[in-house]
PDB file of C-alpha atoms in Angstrom:
ATOM      1  CA  MET Y   1      17.512  74.367-141.280  1.00  0.00           C
ATOM      2  CA  LEU Y   2      14.830  72.326-139.589  1.00  0.00           C
ATOM      3  CA  VAL Y   3      11.441  73.146-141.110  1.00  0.00           C
ATOM      4  CA  ALA Y   4       9.268  70.366-139.627  1.00  0.00           C
ATOM      5  CA  ALA Y   5       9.350  67.402-137.278  1.00  0.00           C
ATOM      6  CA  ALA Y   6       7.100  64.506-136.387  1.00  0.00           C
ATOM      7  CA  VAL Y   7       7.429  62.664-133.081  1.00  0.00           C
ATOM      8  CA  CYS Y   8       6.071  59.117-132.941  1.00  0.00           C
ATOM      9  CA  PRO Y   9       6.296  56.148-130.555  1.00  0.00           C
ATOM     10  CA  CYS Y  10       8.164  53.074-131.752  1.00  0.00           C
ATOM     11  CA  PRO Y  11       6.518  49.913-130.391  1.00  0.00           C
ATOM     12  CA  PRO Y  12       6.471  47.073-132.940  1.00  0.00           C
ATOM     13  CA  LEU Y  13       2.795  46.717-131.982  1.00  0.00           C
ATOM     14  CA  LEU Y  14       2.103  49.691-134.256  1.00  0.00           C
ATOM     15  CA  VAL Y  15       2.519  47.213-137.105  1.00  0.00           C
ATOM     16  CA  PRO Y  16      -0.814  45.336-137.333  1.00  0.00           C
ATOM     17  CA  GLU Y  17       0.832  42.085-138.413  1.00  0.00           C
ATOM     18  CA  VAL Y  18       2.881  42.129-135.208  1.00  0.00           C
ATOM     19  CA  ALA Y  19      -0.035  43.157-132.989  1.00  0.00           C
ATOM     20  CA  ALA Y  20      -2.315  40.521-134.579  1.00  0.00           C
ATOM     21  CA  GLY Y  21      -5.576  40.364-132.605  1.00  0.00           C
ATOM     22  CA  ALA Y  22      -4.650  43.405-130.525  1.00  0.00           C
ATOM     23  CA  ALA Y  23      -4.120  45.600-133.593  1.00  0.00           C
ATOM     24  CA  PRO Y  24      -7.305  47.716-133.183  1.00  0.00           C
ATOM     25  CA  GLU Y  25      -6.094  48.896-129.770  1.00  0.00           C
ATOM     26  CA  LEU Y  26      -3.527  51.172-131.433  1.00  0.00           C
ATOM     27  CA  ASP Y  27      -5.645  52.396-134.358  1.00  0.00           C
ATOM     28  CA  ALA Y  28      -5.775  55.891-132.861  1.00  0.00           C
ATOM     29  CA  ALA Y  29      -1.983  55.953-132.481  1.00  0.00           C
ATOM     30  CA  ARG Y  30      -1.524  54.912-136.115  1.00  0.00           C
ATOM     31  CA  ALA Y  31      -3.925  57.623-137.256  1.00  0.00           C
ATOM     32  CA  ALA Y  32      -2.059  60.247-135.227  1.00  0.00           C
ATOM     33  CA  CYS Y  33       1.266  59.123-136.711  1.00  0.00           C
ATOM     34  CA  THR Y  34      -0.224  59.449-140.196  1.00  0.00           C
ATOM     35  CA  ASP Y  35      -1.317  63.004-139.392  1.00  0.00           C
ATOM     36  CA  ALA Y  36       2.160  63.856-138.072  1.00  0.00           C
ATOM     37  CA  LEU Y  37       3.813  62.498-141.220  1.00  0.00           C
ATOM     38  CA  GLY Y  38       1.425  64.624-143.248  1.00  0.00           C
ATOM     39  CA  VAL Y  39       2.968  67.693-141.604  1.00  0.00           C
ATOM     40  CA  LEU Y  40       6.403  66.539-142.791  1.00  0.00           C
ATOM     41  CA  ALA Y  41       5.185  66.092-146.361  1.00  0.00           C
ATOM     42  CA  ALA Y  42       3.533  69.520-146.349  1.00  0.00           C
ATOM     43  CA  ALA Y  43       6.867  71.124-145.386  1.00  0.00           C
ATOM     44  CA  ARG Y  44       8.450  69.916-148.671  1.00  0.00           C
ATOM     45  CA  PRO Y  45      11.857  69.098-147.146  1.00  0.00           C
ATOM     46  CA  ASP Y  46      15.041  68.567-149.120  1.00  0.00           C
ATOM     47  CA  LEU Y  47      16.087  65.846-146.660  1.00  0.00           C
ATOM     48  CA  LEU Y  48      14.238  63.666-144.150  1.00  0.00           C
ATOM     49  CA  VAL Y  49      16.261  62.228-141.280  1.00  0.00           C
ATOM     50  CA  VAL Y  50      14.688  59.489-139.195  1.00  0.00           C
ATOM     51  CA  VAL Y  51      16.053  59.306-135.642  1.00  0.00           C
ATOM     52  CA  GLY Y  52      15.361  56.513-133.175  1.00  0.00           C
ATOM     53  CA  PRO Y  53      16.833  54.535-130.289  1.00  0.00           C
ATOM     54  CA  ALA Y  54      19.182  51.678-131.162  1.00  0.00           C
ATOM     55  CA  ALA Y  55      19.887  49.099-128.472  1.00  0.00           C
ATOM     56  CA  GLU Y  56      22.510  47.224-130.508  1.00  0.00           C
ATOM     57  CA  ARG Y  57      25.733  48.890-131.646  1.00  0.00           C
ATOM     58  CA  SER Y  58      25.236  47.464-135.134  1.00  0.00           C
ATOM     59  CA  GLY Y  59      22.178  49.655-135.539  1.00  0.00           C
ATOM     60  CA  ARG Y  60      23.741  52.889-134.286  1.00  0.00           C
ATOM     61  CA  GLY Y  61      25.074  55.773-136.313  1.00  0.00           C
ATOM     62  CA  VAL Y  62      24.101  56.935-139.772  1.00  0.00           C
ATOM     63  CA  LEU Y  63      22.023  54.487-141.819  1.00  0.00           C
ATOM     64  CA  PRO Y  64      21.845  55.296-145.541  1.00  0.00           C
ATOM     65  CA  GLU Y  65      18.759  55.272-147.687  1.00  0.00           C
ATOM     66  CA  GLY Y  66      17.922  51.754-148.741  1.00  0.00           C
ATOM     67  CA  THR Y  67      18.789  50.182-145.357  1.00  0.00           C
ATOM     68  CA  ARG Y  68      16.473  47.265-144.656  1.00  0.00           C
ATOM     69  CA  GLY Y  69      14.809  46.022-141.483  1.00  0.00           C
ATOM     70  CA  SER Y  70      12.338  43.337-140.535  1.00  0.00           C
ATOM     71  CA  PHE Y  71       9.972  42.128-137.835  1.00  0.00           C
ATOM     72  CA  ARG Y  72      11.074  38.508-137.983  1.00  0.00           C
ATOM     73  CA  GLY Y  73      12.290  38.773-134.406  1.00  0.00           C
ATOM     74  CA  PHE Y  74       8.640  39.261-133.443  1.00  0.00           C
ATOM     75  CA  GLY Y  75       7.455  36.209-135.329  1.00  0.00           C
ATOM     76  CA  VAL Y  76       6.316  38.073-138.465  1.00  0.00           C
ATOM     77  CA  ASP Y  77       7.903  37.588-141.878  1.00  0.00           C
ATOM     78  CA  LEU Y  78       7.634  41.232-142.851  1.00  0.00           C
ATOM     79  CA  GLY Y  79      10.471  43.301-144.256  1.00  0.00           C
ATOM     80  CA  VAL Y  80      10.763  47.069-144.678  1.00  0.00           C
ATOM     81  CA  ARG Y  81      13.241  49.456-146.245  1.00  0.00           C
ATOM     82  CA  LEU Y  82      14.146  53.050-145.486  1.00  0.00           C
ATOM     83  CA  GLY Y  83      13.506  54.765-148.783  1.00  0.00           C
ATOM     84  CA  ARG Y  84      13.713  53.199-152.207  1.00  0.00           C
ATOM     85  CA  ASP Y  85      16.684  54.352-154.241  1.00  0.00           C
ATOM     86  CA  ALA Y  86      19.689  52.471-152.894  1.00  0.00           C
ATOM     87  CA  GLU Y  87      20.825  49.307-151.155  1.00  0.00           C
ATOM     88  CA  SER Y  88      22.730  48.938-147.877  1.00  0.00           C
ATOM     89  CA  GLU Y  89      24.126  45.960-146.011  1.00  0.00           C
ATOM     90  CA  ARG Y  90      23.289  47.598-142.671  1.00  0.00           C
ATOM     91  CA  GLU Y  91      20.138  46.627-140.770  1.00  0.00           C
ATOM     92  CA  LEU Y  92      17.622  48.989-139.215  1.00  0.00           C
ATOM     93  CA  PRO Y  93      17.116  48.875-135.439  1.00  0.00           C
ATOM     94  CA  THR Y  94      13.538  48.119-134.446  1.00  0.00           C
ATOM     95  CA  SER Y  95      12.621  51.776-133.873  1.00  0.00           C
ATOM     96  CA  LEU Y  96      13.650  52.711-137.410  1.00  0.00           C
ATOM     97  CA  ALA Y  97      11.991  49.611-138.859  1.00  0.00           C
ATOM     98  CA  VAL Y  98       8.738  50.897-137.341  1.00  0.00           C
ATOM     99  CA  ALA Y  99       9.479  54.313-138.878  1.00  0.00           C
ATOM    100  CA  ALA Y 100      10.126  52.715-142.265  1.00  0.00           C
ATOM    101  CA  TRP Y 101       6.800  50.897-141.989  1.00  0.00           C
ATOM    102  CA  LEU Y 102       5.018  54.176-141.207  1.00  0.00           C
ATOM    103  CA  LEU Y 103       6.670  55.886-144.177  1.00  0.00           C
ATOM    104  CA  GLU Y 104       5.826  53.034-146.545  1.00  0.00           C
ATOM    105  CA  ARG Y 105       2.248  53.026-145.237  1.00  0.00           C
ATOM    106  CA  THR Y 106       1.851  56.711-146.048  1.00  0.00           C
ATOM    107  CA  GLY Y 107       3.613  56.429-149.392  1.00  0.00           C
ATOM    108  CA  TRP Y 108       6.483  58.780-148.585  1.00  0.00           C
ATOM    109  CA  SER Y 109       8.377  59.806-151.718  1.00  0.00           C
ATOM    110  CA  ASP Y 110       8.904  63.512-151.101  1.00  0.00           C
ATOM    111  CA  ALA Y 111      12.621  63.685-150.267  1.00  0.00           C
ATOM    112  CA  PRO Y 112      15.748  61.590-149.753  1.00  0.00           C
ATOM    113  CA  ILE Y 113      15.760  59.719-146.437  1.00  0.00           C
ATOM    114  CA  GLU Y 114      18.546  58.953-144.015  1.00  0.00           C
ATOM    115  CA  GLY Y 115      18.432  57.116-140.673  1.00  0.00           C
ATOM    116  CA  LEU Y 116      20.231  57.754-137.406  1.00  0.00           C
ATOM    117  CA  GLY Y 117      20.305  55.122-134.662  1.00  0.00           C
ATOM    118  CA  VAL Y 118      21.031  56.680-131.270  1.00  0.00           C
ATOM    119  CA  GLY Y 119      22.301  54.738-128.263  1.00  0.00           C
ATOM    120  CA  GLU Y 120      20.159  55.192-125.164  1.00  0.00           C
ATOM    121  CA  PRO Y 121      23.110  56.230-122.912  1.00  0.00           C
ATOM    122  CA  LEU Y 122      24.263  58.996-125.282  1.00  0.00           C
ATOM    123  CA  GLU Y 123      24.717  62.115-123.175  1.00  0.00           C
ATOM    124  CA  ALA Y 124      22.508  65.128-123.748  1.00  0.00           C
ATOM    125  CA  GLU Y 125      25.174  67.457-125.134  1.00  0.00           C
ATOM    126  CA  ARG Y 126      26.230  64.968-127.804  1.00  0.00           C
ATOM    127  CA  CYS Y 127      22.566  64.480-128.788  1.00  0.00           C
ATOM    128  CA  ILE Y 128      22.102  68.243-129.066  1.00  0.00           C
ATOM    129  CA  GLN Y 129      25.246  68.693-131.139  1.00  0.00           C
ATOM    130  CA  SER Y 130      24.175  65.855-133.415  1.00  0.00           C
ATOM    131  CA  GLY Y 131      20.852  67.586-133.954  1.00  0.00           C
ATOM    132  CA  LYS Y 132      22.544  70.860-134.828  1.00  0.00           C
ATOM    133  CA  GLY Y 133      24.647  69.038-137.411  1.00  0.00           C
ATOM    134  CA  ILE Y 134      21.563  67.453-138.964  1.00  0.00           C
ATOM    135  CA  ALA Y 135      19.794  70.817-139.256  1.00  0.00           C
ATOM    136  CA  ALA Y 136      22.771  72.210-141.164  1.00  0.00           C
ATOM    137  CA  ARG Y 137      22.716  69.402-143.735  1.00  0.00           C
ATOM    138  CA  ALA Y 138      20.267  71.084-146.129  1.00  0.00           C
ATOM    139  CA  GLU Y 139      18.218  74.231-146.608  1.00  0.00           C
ATOM    140  CA  ARG Y 140      15.013  72.410-145.638  1.00  0.00           C
ATOM    141  CA  VAL Y 141      15.413  69.476-143.248  1.00  0.00           C
ATOM    142  CA  ALA Y 142      12.626  67.440-141.642  1.00  0.00           C
ATOM    143  CA  LEU Y 143      12.931  64.979-138.775  1.00  0.00           C
ATOM    144  CA  LEU Y 144      10.899  61.891-137.950  1.00  0.00           C
ATOM    145  CA  VAL Y 145      11.737  61.223-134.313  1.00  0.00           C
ATOM    146  CA  MET Y 146      10.893  57.804-132.880  1.00  0.00           C
ATOM    147  CA  GLY Y 147      10.842  56.911-129.191  1.00  0.00           C
ATOM    148  CA  ASP Y 148       8.641  55.924-126.267  1.00  0.00           C
ATOM    149  CA  ALA Y 149       8.122  57.686-122.969  1.00  0.00           C
ATOM    150  CA  SER Y 150       8.373  55.758-119.685  1.00  0.00           C
ATOM    151  CA  ALA Y 151       7.684  52.031-119.457  1.00  0.00           C
ATOM    152  CA  CYS Y 152       6.724  52.181-115.771  1.00  0.00           C
ATOM    153  CA  ARG Y 153       3.162  53.478-115.712  1.00  0.00           C
ATOM    154  CA  THR Y 154       1.394  50.404-114.268  1.00  0.00           C
ATOM    155  CA  LEU Y 155       2.108  47.275-112.262  1.00  0.00           C
ATOM    156  CA  LYS Y 156       2.063  45.230-115.475  1.00  0.00           C
ATOM    157  CA  ALA Y 157       4.317  47.621-117.397  1.00  0.00           C
ATOM    158  CA  PRO Y 158       7.682  46.320-118.644  1.00  0.00           C
ATOM    159  CA  GLY Y 159       9.437  48.328-115.925  1.00  0.00           C
ATOM    160  CA  TYR Y 160       6.806  47.789-113.218  1.00  0.00           C
ATOM    161  CA  LEU Y 161       5.091  50.761-111.539  1.00  0.00           C
ATOM    162  CA  ASP Y 162       7.191  53.797-110.703  1.00  0.00           C
ATOM    163  CA  GLU Y 163       5.408  56.810-109.210  1.00  0.00           C
ATOM    164  CA  ARG Y 164       7.814  59.136-111.053  1.00  0.00           C
ATOM    165  CA  ALA Y 165       6.701  57.882-114.462  1.00  0.00           C
ATOM    166  CA  ALA Y 166       3.411  59.765-114.856  1.00  0.00           C
ATOM    167  CA  PRO Y 167       4.883  63.202-113.980  1.00  0.00           C
ATOM    168  CA  PHE Y 168       7.861  62.538-116.267  1.00  0.00           C
ATOM    169  CA  ASP Y 169       5.589  61.586-119.156  1.00  0.00           C
ATOM    170  CA  ALA Y 170       3.325  64.575-118.557  1.00  0.00           C
ATOM    171  CA  GLU Y 171       6.280  66.958-118.847  1.00  0.00           C
ATOM    172  CA  VAL Y 172       7.561  65.169-121.956  1.00  0.00           C
ATOM    173  CA  ALA Y 173       4.129  65.423-123.605  1.00  0.00           C
ATOM    174  CA  ARG Y 174       3.875  69.097-122.662  1.00  0.00           C
ATOM    175  CA  ALA Y 175       7.346  69.872-124.031  1.00  0.00           C
ATOM    176  CA  LEU Y 176       6.804  67.955-127.267  1.00  0.00           C
ATOM    177  CA  GLY Y 177       3.367  69.486-127.762  1.00  0.00           C
ATOM    178  CA  ALA Y 178       4.687  73.001-127.170  1.00  0.00           C
ATOM    179  CA  ALA Y 179       7.944  72.555-129.141  1.00  0.00           C
ATOM    180  CA  ASP Y 180       9.705  73.562-125.922  1.00  0.00           C
ATOM    181  CA  VAL Y 181      13.324  73.135-126.980  1.00  0.00           C
ATOM    182  CA  ALA Y 182      14.763  74.293-123.652  1.00  0.00           C
ATOM    183  CA  ALA Y 183      12.735  71.761-121.673  1.00  0.00           C
ATOM    184  CA  LEU Y 184      13.756  68.899-123.942  1.00  0.00           C
ATOM    185  CA  LYS Y 185      17.413  69.850-123.669  1.00  0.00           C
ATOM    186  CA  THR Y 186      17.269  69.604-119.881  1.00  0.00           C
ATOM    187  CA  LEU Y 187      15.438  66.274-119.608  1.00  0.00           C
ATOM    188  CA  ASP Y 188      16.989  64.208-116.822  1.00  0.00           C
ATOM    189  CA  ALA Y 189      18.900  61.477-118.661  1.00  0.00           C
ATOM    190  CA  GLU Y 190      19.395  59.356-115.549  1.00  0.00           C
ATOM    191  CA  LEU Y 191      15.720  59.492-114.637  1.00  0.00           C
ATOM    192  CA  ALA Y 192      14.745  58.691-118.220  1.00  0.00           C
ATOM    193  CA  TYR Y 193      17.022  55.646-118.125  1.00  0.00           C
ATOM    194  CA  GLU Y 194      15.528  54.455-114.829  1.00  0.00           C
ATOM    195  CA  LEU Y 195      12.024  54.856-116.271  1.00  0.00           C
ATOM    196  CA  LYS Y 196      13.025  53.055-119.498  1.00  0.00           C
ATOM    197  CA  ALA Y 197      12.071  56.065-121.641  1.00  0.00           C
ATOM    198  CA  SER Y 198      13.714  55.148-124.942  1.00  0.00           C
ATOM    199  CA  GLY Y 199      12.834  58.469-126.559  1.00  0.00           C
ATOM    200  CA  ARG Y 200      15.021  60.696-124.388  1.00  0.00           C
ATOM    201  CA  ALA Y 201      18.088  60.753-126.642  1.00  0.00           C
ATOM    202  CA  PRO Y 202      16.142  61.137-129.929  1.00  0.00           C
ATOM    203  CA  TRP Y 203      14.079  63.964-128.384  1.00  0.00           C
ATOM    204  CA  GLN Y 204      17.281  65.754-127.444  1.00  0.00           C
ATOM    205  CA  VAL Y 205      18.585  65.323-131.001  1.00  0.00           C
ATOM    206  CA  LEU Y 206      15.359  67.051-132.063  1.00  0.00           C
ATOM    207  CA  ALA Y 207      15.970  69.820-129.536  1.00  0.00           C
ATOM    208  CA  GLY Y 208      19.415  70.478-130.996  1.00  0.00           C
ATOM    209  CA  ALA Y 209      18.097  70.500-134.549  1.00  0.00           C
ATOM    210  CA  ALA Y 210      15.245  72.864-133.664  1.00  0.00           C
ATOM    211  CA  GLU Y 211      17.363  75.457-131.877  1.00  0.00           C
ATOM    212  CA  GLY Y 212      16.650  78.831-133.443  1.00  0.00           C
ATOM    213  CA  ALA Y 213      14.171  77.408-135.977  1.00  0.00           C
ATOM    214  CA  GLY Y 214      11.144  79.020-134.319  1.00  0.00           C
ATOM    215  CA  LEU Y 215       8.857  76.023-134.855  1.00  0.00           C
ATOM    216  CA  GLY Y 216       5.484  75.614-133.158  1.00  0.00           C
ATOM    217  CA  GLY Y 217       4.183  72.292-131.885  1.00  0.00           C
ATOM    218  CA  ALA Y 218       0.930  70.362-131.580  1.00  0.00           C
ATOM    219  CA  LEU Y 219       0.282  67.344-129.364  1.00  0.00           C
ATOM    220  CA  LEU Y 220      -1.702  64.829-131.410  1.00  0.00           C
ATOM    221  CA  TYR Y 221      -1.823  61.794-129.114  1.00  0.00           C
ATOM    222  CA  GLU Y 222      -0.860  60.846-125.571  1.00  0.00           C
ATOM    223  CA  VAL Y 223      -1.821  57.488-124.064  1.00  0.00           C
ATOM    224  CA  ALA Y 224      -0.100  54.822-121.969  1.00  0.00           C
ATOM    225  CA  PRO Y 225      -1.417  51.445-123.149  1.00  0.00           C
ATOM    226  CA  TYR Y 226       0.349  48.451-121.669  1.00  0.00           C
ATOM    227  CA  GLY Y 227       1.913  50.803-119.098  1.00  0.00           C
ATOM    228  CA  VAL Y 228       4.149  52.519-121.685  1.00  0.00           C
ATOM    229  CA  GLY Y 229       3.829  56.199-122.586  1.00  0.00           C
ATOM    230  CA  TYR Y 230       3.186  56.860-126.275  1.00  0.00           C
ATOM    231  CA  VAL Y 231       3.296  60.446-127.548  1.00  0.00           C
ATOM    232  CA  VAL Y 232       2.677  61.791-131.062  1.00  0.00           C
ATOM    233  CA  ALA Y 233       3.448  65.425-131.866  1.00  0.00           C
ATOM    234  CA  ALA Y 234       4.041  67.562-134.936  1.00  0.00           C
ATOM    235  CA  TRP Y 235       6.264  70.635-135.258  1.00  0.00           C
ATOM    236  CA  SER Y 236       6.064  73.102-138.095  1.00  0.00           C
TER     237      SER Y 236
END
């Protein structure tokens, strides 16, 4: 059963070495992510599953503990690993590499870890069913859910300005902050794709896992730097 969840954005800029001189701009986001991970640790889970978008097929599916990732593609010779106890020849997608960095930064050692890379086009029902399967894996399951909201909030945003982006992000932030499972299940997948919201599928995995768990939520952070919506929330 799902006992806790943390929702975090997944821009590589969260990693100070990648952000370089711009690193202080996301200090508040890093602090919020740390607080959200603290909620996971306090829940004392038997299993932590980290879910995030995976653009490449090689990064999709289940990723075992010990899977490595890096930020070399962003010009930084920095490697990370999901957990500590095993080795894997698979490679973490960027979203889960950011998650691994967050977990290493907070010294996570409370439970076994497993990754799940989710393709952005994955339909809602399959996401929900995947979440239900994860929740049934252990008596106490926690989720770390990585993903960004829209990338169309300003003229200089990666997806340019789209007037639909701000209302979409506002509803996402409300649903994540309120642990509104029903609202997350019915997110418009096509609209999310058009707005380049990479978190849609992972959020719907969360919705499936949380069904019937009776968790409450708290919105810890909501900002759109660089024209991209970043949301941090904790469920417990």
